[in-house]
Short mmCIF file of C-alpha atoms in Angstrom, two decimals:
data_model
loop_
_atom_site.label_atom_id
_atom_site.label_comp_id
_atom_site.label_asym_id
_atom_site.label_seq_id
_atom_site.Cartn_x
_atom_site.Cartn_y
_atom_site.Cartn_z
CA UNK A 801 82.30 92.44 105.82
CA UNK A 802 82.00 87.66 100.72
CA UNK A 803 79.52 88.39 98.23
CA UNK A 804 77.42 91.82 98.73
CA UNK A 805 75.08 94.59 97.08
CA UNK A 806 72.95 97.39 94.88
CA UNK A 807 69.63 99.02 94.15
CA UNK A 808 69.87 97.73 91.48
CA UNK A 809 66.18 97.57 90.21
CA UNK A 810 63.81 94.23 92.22
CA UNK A 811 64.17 92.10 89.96
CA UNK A 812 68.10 92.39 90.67
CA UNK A 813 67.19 92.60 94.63
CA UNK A 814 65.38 88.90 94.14
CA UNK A 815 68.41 87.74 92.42
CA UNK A 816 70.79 88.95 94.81
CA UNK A 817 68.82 87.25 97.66
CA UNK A 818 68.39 84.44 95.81
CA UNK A 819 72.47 84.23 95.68
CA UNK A 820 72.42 84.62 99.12
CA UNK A 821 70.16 81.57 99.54
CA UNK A 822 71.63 79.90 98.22
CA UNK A 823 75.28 80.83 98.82
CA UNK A 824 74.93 80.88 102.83
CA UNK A 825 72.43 81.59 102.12
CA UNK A 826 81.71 99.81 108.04
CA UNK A 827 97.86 93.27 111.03
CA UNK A 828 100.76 93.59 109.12
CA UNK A 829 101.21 91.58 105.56
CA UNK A 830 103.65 89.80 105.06
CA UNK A 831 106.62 90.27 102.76
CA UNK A 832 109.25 93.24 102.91
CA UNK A 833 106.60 95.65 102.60
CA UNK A 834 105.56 95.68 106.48
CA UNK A 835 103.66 98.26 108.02
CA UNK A 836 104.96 97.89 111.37
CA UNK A 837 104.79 101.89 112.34
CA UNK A 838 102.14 103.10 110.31
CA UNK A 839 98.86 103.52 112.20
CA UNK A 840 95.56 104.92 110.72
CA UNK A 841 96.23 107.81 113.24
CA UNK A 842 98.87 109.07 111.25
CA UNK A 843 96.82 108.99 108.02
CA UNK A 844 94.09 110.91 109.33
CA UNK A 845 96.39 113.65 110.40
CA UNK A 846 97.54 113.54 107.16
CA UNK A 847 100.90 112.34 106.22
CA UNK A 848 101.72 113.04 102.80
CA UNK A 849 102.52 110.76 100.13
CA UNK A 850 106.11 110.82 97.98
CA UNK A 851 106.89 109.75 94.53
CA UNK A 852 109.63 108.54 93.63
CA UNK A 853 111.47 111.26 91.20
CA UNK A 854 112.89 110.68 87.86
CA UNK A 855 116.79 110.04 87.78
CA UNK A 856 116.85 112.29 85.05
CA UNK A 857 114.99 113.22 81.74
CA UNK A 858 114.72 110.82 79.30
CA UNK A 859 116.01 110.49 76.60
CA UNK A 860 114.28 110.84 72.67
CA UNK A 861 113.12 107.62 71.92
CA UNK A 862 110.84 105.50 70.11
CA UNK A 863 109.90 103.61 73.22
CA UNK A 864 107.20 104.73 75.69
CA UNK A 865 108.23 106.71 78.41
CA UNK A 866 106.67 104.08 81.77
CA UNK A 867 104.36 105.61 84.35
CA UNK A 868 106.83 106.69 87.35
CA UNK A 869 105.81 104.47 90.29
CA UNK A 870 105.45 105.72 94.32
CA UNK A 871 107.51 105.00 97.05
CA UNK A 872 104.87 103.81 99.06
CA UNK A 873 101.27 103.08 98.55
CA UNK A 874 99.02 103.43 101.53
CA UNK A 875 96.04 101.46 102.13
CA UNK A 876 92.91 102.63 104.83
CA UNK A 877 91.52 98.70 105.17
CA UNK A 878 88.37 97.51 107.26
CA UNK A 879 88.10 94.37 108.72
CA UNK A 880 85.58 93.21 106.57
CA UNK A 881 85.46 89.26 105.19
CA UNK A 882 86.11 90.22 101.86
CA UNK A 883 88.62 89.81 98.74
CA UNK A 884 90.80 93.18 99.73
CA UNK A 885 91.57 91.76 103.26
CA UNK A 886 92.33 88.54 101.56
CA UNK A 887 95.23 89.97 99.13
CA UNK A 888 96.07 91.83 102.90
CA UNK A 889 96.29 88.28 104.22
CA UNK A 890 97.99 86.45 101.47
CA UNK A 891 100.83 89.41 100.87
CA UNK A 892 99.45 89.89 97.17
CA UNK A 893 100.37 93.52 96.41
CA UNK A 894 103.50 93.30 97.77
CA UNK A 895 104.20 90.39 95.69
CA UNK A 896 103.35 92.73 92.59
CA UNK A 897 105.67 95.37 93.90
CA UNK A 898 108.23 94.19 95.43
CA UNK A 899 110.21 97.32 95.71
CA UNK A 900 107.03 100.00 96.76
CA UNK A 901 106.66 100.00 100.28
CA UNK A 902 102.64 98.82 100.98
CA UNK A 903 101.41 100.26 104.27
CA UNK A 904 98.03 98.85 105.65
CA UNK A 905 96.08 101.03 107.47
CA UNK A 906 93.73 99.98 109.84
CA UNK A 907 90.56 101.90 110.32
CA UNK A 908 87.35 101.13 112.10
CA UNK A 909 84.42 102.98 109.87
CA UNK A 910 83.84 104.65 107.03
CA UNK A 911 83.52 108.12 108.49
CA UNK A 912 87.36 107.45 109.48
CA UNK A 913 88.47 106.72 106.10
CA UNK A 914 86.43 110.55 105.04
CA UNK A 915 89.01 111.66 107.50
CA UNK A 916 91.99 110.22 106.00
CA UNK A 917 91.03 110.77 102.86
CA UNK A 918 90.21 114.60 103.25
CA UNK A 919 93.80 114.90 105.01
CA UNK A 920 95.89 113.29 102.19
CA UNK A 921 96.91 110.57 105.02
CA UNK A 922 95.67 107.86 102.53
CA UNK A 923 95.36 106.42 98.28
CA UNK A 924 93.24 103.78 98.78
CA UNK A 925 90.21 103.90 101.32
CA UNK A 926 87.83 101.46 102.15
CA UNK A 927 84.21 102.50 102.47
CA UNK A 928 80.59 101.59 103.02
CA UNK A 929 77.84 102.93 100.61
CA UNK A 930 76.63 105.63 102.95
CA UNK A 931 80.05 107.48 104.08
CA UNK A 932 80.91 106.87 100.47
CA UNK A 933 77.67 108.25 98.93
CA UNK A 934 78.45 111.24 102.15
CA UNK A 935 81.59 111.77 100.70
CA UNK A 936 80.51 112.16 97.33
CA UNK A 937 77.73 114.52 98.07
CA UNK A 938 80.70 116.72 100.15
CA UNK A 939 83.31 116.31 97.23
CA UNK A 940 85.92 114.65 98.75
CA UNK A 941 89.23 114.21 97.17
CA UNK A 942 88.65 110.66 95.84
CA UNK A 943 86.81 108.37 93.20
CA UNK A 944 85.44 105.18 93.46
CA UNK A 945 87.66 102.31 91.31
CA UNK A 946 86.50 98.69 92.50
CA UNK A 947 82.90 97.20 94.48
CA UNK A 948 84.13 95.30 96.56
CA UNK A 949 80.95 93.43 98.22
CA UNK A 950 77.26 93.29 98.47
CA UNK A 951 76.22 93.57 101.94
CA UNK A 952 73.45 90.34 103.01
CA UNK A 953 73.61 88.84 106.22
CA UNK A 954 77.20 89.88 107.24
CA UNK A 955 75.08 92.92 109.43
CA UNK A 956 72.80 92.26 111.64
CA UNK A 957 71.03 93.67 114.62
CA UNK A 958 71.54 91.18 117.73
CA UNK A 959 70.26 91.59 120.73
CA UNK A 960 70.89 89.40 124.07
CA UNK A 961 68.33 86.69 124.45
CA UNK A 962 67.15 87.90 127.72
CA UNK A 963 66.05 91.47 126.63
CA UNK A 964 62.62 91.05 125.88
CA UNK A 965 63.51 92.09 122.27
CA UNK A 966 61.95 89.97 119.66
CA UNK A 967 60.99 92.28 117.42
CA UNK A 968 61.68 95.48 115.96
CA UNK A 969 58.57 96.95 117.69
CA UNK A 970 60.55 95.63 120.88
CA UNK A 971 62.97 98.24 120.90
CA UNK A 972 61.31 101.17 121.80
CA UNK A 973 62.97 102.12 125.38
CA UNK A 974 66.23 100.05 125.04
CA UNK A 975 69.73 100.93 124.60
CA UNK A 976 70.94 100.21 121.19
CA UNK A 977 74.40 100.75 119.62
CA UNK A 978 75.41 101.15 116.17
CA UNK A 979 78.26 102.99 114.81
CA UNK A 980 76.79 106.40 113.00
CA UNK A 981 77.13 106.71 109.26
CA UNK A 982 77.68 103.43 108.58
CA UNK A 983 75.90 100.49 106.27
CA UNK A 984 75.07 99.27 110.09
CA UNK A 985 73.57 102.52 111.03
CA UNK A 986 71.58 102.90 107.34
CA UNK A 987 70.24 99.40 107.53
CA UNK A 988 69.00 100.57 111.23
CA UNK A 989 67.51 103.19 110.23
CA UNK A 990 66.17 101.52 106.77
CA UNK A 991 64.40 99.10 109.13
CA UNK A 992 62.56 101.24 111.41
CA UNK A 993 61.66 103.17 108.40
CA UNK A 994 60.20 100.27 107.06
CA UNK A 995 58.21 99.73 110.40
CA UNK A 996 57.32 102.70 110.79
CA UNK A 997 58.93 103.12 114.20
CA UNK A 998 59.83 106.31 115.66
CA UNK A 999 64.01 106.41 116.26
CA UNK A 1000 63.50 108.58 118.87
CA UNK A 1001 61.50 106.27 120.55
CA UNK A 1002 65.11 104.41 120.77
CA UNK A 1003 68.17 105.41 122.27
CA UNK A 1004 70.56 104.68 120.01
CA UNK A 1005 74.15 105.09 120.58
CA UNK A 1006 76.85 105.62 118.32
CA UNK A 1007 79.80 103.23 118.72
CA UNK A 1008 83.06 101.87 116.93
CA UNK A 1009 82.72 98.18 116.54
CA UNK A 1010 85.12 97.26 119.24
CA UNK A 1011 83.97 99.57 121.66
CA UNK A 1012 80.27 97.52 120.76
CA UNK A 1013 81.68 94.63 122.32
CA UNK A 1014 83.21 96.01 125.37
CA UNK A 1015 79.98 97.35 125.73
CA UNK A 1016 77.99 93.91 125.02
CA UNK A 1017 80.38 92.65 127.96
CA UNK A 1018 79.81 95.72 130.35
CA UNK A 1019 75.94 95.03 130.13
CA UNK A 1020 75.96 98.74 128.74
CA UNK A 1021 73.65 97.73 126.00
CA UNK A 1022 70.99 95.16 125.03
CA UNK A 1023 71.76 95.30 121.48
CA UNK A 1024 73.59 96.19 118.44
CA UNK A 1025 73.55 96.70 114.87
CA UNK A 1026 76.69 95.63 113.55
CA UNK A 1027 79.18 93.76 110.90
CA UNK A 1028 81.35 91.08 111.39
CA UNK A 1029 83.42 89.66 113.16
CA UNK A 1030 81.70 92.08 115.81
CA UNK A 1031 78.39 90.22 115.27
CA UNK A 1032 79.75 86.88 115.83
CA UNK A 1033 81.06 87.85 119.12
CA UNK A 1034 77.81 88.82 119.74
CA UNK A 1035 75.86 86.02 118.91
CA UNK A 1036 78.60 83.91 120.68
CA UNK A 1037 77.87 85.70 124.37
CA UNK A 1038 74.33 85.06 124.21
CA UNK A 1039 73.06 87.18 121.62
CA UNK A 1040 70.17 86.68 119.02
CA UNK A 1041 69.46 88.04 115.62
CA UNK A 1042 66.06 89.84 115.33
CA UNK A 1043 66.88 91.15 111.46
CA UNK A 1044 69.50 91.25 109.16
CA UNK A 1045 70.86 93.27 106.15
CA UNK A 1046 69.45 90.74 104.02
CA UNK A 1047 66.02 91.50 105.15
CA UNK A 1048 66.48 95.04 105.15
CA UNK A 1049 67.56 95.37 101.74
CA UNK A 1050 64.73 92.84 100.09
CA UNK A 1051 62.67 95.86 100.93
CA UNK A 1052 64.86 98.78 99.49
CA UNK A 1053 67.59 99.32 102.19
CA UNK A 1054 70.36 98.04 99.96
CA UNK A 1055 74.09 98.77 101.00
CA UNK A 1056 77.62 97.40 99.60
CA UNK A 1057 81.14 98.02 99.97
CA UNK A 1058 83.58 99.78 97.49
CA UNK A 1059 87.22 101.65 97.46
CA UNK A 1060 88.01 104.93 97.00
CA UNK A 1061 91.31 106.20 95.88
CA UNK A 1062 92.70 109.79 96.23
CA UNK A 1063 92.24 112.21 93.21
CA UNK A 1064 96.13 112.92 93.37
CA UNK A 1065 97.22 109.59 93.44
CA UNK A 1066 95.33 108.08 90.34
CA UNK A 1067 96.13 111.07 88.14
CA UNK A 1068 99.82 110.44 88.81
CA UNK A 1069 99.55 106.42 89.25
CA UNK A 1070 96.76 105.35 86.90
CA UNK A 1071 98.77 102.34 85.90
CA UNK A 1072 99.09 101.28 89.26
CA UNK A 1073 95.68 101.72 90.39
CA UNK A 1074 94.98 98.97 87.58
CA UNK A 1075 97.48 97.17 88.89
CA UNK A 1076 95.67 97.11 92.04
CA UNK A 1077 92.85 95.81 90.37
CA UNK A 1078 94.62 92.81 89.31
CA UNK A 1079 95.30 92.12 92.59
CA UNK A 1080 91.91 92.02 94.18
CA UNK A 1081 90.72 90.14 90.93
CA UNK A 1082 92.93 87.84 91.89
CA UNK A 1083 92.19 87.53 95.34
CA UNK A 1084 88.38 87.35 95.20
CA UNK A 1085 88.88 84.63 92.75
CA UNK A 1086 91.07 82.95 95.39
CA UNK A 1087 88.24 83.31 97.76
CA UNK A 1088 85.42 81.72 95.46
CA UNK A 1089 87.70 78.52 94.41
CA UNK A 1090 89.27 77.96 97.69
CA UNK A 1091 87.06 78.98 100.38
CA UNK A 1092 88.61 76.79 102.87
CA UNK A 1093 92.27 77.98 102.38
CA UNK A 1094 90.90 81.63 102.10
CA UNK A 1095 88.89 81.34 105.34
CA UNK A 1096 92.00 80.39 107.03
CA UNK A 1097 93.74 82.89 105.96
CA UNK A 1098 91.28 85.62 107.44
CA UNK A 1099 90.85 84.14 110.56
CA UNK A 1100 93.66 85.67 112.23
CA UNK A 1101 92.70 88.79 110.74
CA UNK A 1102 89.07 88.54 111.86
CA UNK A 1103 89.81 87.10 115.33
CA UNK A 1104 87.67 84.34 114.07
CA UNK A 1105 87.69 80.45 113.94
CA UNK A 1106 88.37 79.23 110.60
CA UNK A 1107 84.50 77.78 110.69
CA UNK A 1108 83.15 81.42 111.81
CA UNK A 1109 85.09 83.12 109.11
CA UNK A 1110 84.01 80.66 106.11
CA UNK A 1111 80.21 81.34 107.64
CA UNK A 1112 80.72 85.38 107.62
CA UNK A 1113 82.28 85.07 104.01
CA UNK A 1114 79.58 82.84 102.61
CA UNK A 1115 77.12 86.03 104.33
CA UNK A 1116 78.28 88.60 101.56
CA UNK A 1117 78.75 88.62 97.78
CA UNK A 1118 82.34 89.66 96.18
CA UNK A 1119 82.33 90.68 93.37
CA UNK A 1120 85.29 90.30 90.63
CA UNK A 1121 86.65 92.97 88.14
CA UNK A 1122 84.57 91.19 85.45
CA UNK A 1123 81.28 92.55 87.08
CA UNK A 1124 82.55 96.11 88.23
CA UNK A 1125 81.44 97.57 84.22
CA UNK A 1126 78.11 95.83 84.15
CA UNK A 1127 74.90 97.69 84.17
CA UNK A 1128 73.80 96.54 87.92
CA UNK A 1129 77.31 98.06 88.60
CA UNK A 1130 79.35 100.80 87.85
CA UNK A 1131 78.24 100.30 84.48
CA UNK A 1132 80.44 101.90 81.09
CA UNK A 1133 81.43 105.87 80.57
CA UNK A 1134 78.93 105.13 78.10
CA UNK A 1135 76.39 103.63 80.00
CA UNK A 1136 76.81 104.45 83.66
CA UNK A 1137 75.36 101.27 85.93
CA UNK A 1138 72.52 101.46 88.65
CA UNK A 1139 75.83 101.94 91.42
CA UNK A 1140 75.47 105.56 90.71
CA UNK A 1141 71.32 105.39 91.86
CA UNK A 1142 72.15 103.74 94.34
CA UNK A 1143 74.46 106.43 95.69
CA UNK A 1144 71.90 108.90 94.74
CA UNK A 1145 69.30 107.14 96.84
CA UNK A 1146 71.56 106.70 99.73
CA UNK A 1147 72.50 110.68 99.61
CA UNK A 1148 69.29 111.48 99.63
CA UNK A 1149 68.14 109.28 102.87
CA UNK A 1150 71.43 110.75 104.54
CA UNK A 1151 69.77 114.70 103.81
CA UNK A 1152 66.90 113.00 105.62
CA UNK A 1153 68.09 111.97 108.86
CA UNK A 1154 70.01 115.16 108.69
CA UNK A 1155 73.27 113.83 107.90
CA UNK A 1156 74.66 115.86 104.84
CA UNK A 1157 73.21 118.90 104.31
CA UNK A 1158 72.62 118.62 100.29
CA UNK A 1159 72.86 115.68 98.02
CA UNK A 1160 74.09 116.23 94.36
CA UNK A 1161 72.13 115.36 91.32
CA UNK A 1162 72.60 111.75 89.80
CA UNK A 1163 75.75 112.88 87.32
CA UNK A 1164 77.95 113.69 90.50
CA UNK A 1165 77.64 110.12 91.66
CA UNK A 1166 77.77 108.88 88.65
CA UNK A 1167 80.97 110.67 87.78
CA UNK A 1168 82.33 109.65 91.04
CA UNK A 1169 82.80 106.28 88.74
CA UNK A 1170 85.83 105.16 87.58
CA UNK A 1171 84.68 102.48 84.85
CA UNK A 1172 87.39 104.11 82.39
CA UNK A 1173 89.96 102.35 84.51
CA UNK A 1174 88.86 98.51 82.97
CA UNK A 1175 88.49 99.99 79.27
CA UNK A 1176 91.43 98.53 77.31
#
């Protein structure tokens, strides 16, 4: 799930859906690096991470002593269209380290990565803005370092064409699936709060993405709100779009997608969480100058054509380290950006529906920021 989102104040929301006008509108790398064995199973149970120790003391000198560096880093990825899965794609971290072994973890929501994260299974988690804003409010071990994406039209609900659905008002007695405490599952929920529609009224069941499919196929359900490439498969097998994230958040619902690293890990590897940065800097500016190349090189991890992928990435907005300090962001240590509100907001709508049981005040969130990581 690319270019994506923010509260952000409207006259931001108009610009972002203005970019998405006009812009389209929750494997293995390569290189010696491979993460053959590793599964995201592991991580959540919690496999712990090793450093590689010094030789031996240094010595007194005038130079700088360098920043020890691990003997593996271990990434919790989504398949989501955006610049992270691209450096995934394209080998780019390995590249930077050549000797650190890079592990990519593959992980199906948000709520997973919590998992991982809370066991010390994983440094780097991907996550969407409401397990992230969850985790937050529950302190978690972790911080947030990079945005990755504004969520538009890359989530959608779709429903099959002979359900009777045409409408949100439509779905009152039908089976939909989503998967709970997800950007899918928020923007759900965002929308019927919009309409004023009862969720009750709804069942609603809670799904992984894959399992949505199987579903789809089974005749199980009669919709879905879901990211991609799940809602391409969809739409492929006879399924319609009644409303998309787009919609949802030109009214308020906004949601986005960021990483997380573990607390441990960036004390000890600050340099290298920078370094990361590089890397998906790089990447999503890969992605904007060669969209063709880059949608190749996601098909295969999207289970997409080529054509399908290049239409999901044009659906969100990446952003670039450039635009991770500026005020609609994560703003400065200075001046924290409207990111941290955002979280806020989304906390509070999770106490709401019952989800978390408290939701910090706005310094938590906003602390939760690391902006000191692009100072010089």
């Amino acid at each position: 799930m690319k270019q994506r989102r923010s509260r952000f104040g409207f006259g931001f929301l108009l610009v972002i859906i203005a970019m998405l006008l006009v812009v389209t509108a929750c494997g293995n790398s390569g290189g010696s690096a491979s993460n053959g064995d590793n599964t995201a199973q592991a991580a959540a149970n919690g496999a712990e991470a090793a450093a590689v120790p010094s030789a031996e003391a240094p010595l007194e000198t005038s130079e700088p002593v360098q920043e020890e560096l691990p003997k593996e880093i271990r990434i919790g990825y989504q398949v989501s269209p955006n610049g992270e899965l691209l450096a995934k794609a394209l080998g780019l971290l390995e590249k930077k380290y050549p000797d650190i072994k890079i592990s990519w973890l593959k992980f199906d929501s948000g709520r997973d990565v919590n998992v991982a994260i809370a066991s010390g299974g994983i440094d780097f988690g991907l996550v969407g803005t409401p397990p992230g804003a969850s985790g937050v409010a529950q302190g978690l071990p972790d911080q947030i370092y990079y945005i990755h994406d504004v969520i538009g039209k890359s989530e959608a609900l779709v429903v099959k064409s002979n359900s009777g659905i045409n409408s949100l008002q439509d779905l009152k007695g039908h089976k939909i699936a989503t998967t709970f405490g997800s950007t899918s599952h928020f923007s759900l929920l965002s929308a019927l709060k919009q309409e004023n529609i009862d969720p009750t009224t709804i069942t609603i069941l809670d799904m992984q993405a894959p399992d949505i499919v199987a579903a789809w196929q089974r005749g199980d359900i009669e919709g879905a709100y879901t990211w991609q490439p799940s809602q391409s498969k969809l739409v492929e097998d006879g399924g319609k779009i009644v409303i998309s994230s787009a919609e949802v958040a030109a009214k308020g619902g906004i949601t986005g997608e960021f990483g997380v690293v573990h607390n441990s890990f960036v004390q000890k590897y600050s340099n290298v969480v920078k370094g990361y940065i590089s890397v998906l800097d790089e990447a999503v500016k890969y992605y904007r100058d060669h969209p063709q190349e880059s949608a190749k090189a996601l098909s295969a991890e999207l289970g997409l054509t080529p054509e399908a992928t290049l239409k999901a990435m044009n659906e969100i907005i990446v952003l670039d380290a450039s635009q991770q300090t500026s005020p609609e962001y994560m703003g400065t240590t200075d001046q924290p950006g409207a990111f941290g509100q955002l979280l806020k907001d989304t906390g509070d709508f999770l106490v709401e529906q019952k989800s978390i049981t408290e939701s910090p005040d706005l310094s938590t969130y906003q602390k939760a920021l690391r902006n000191d990581l692009y100072s010089n």
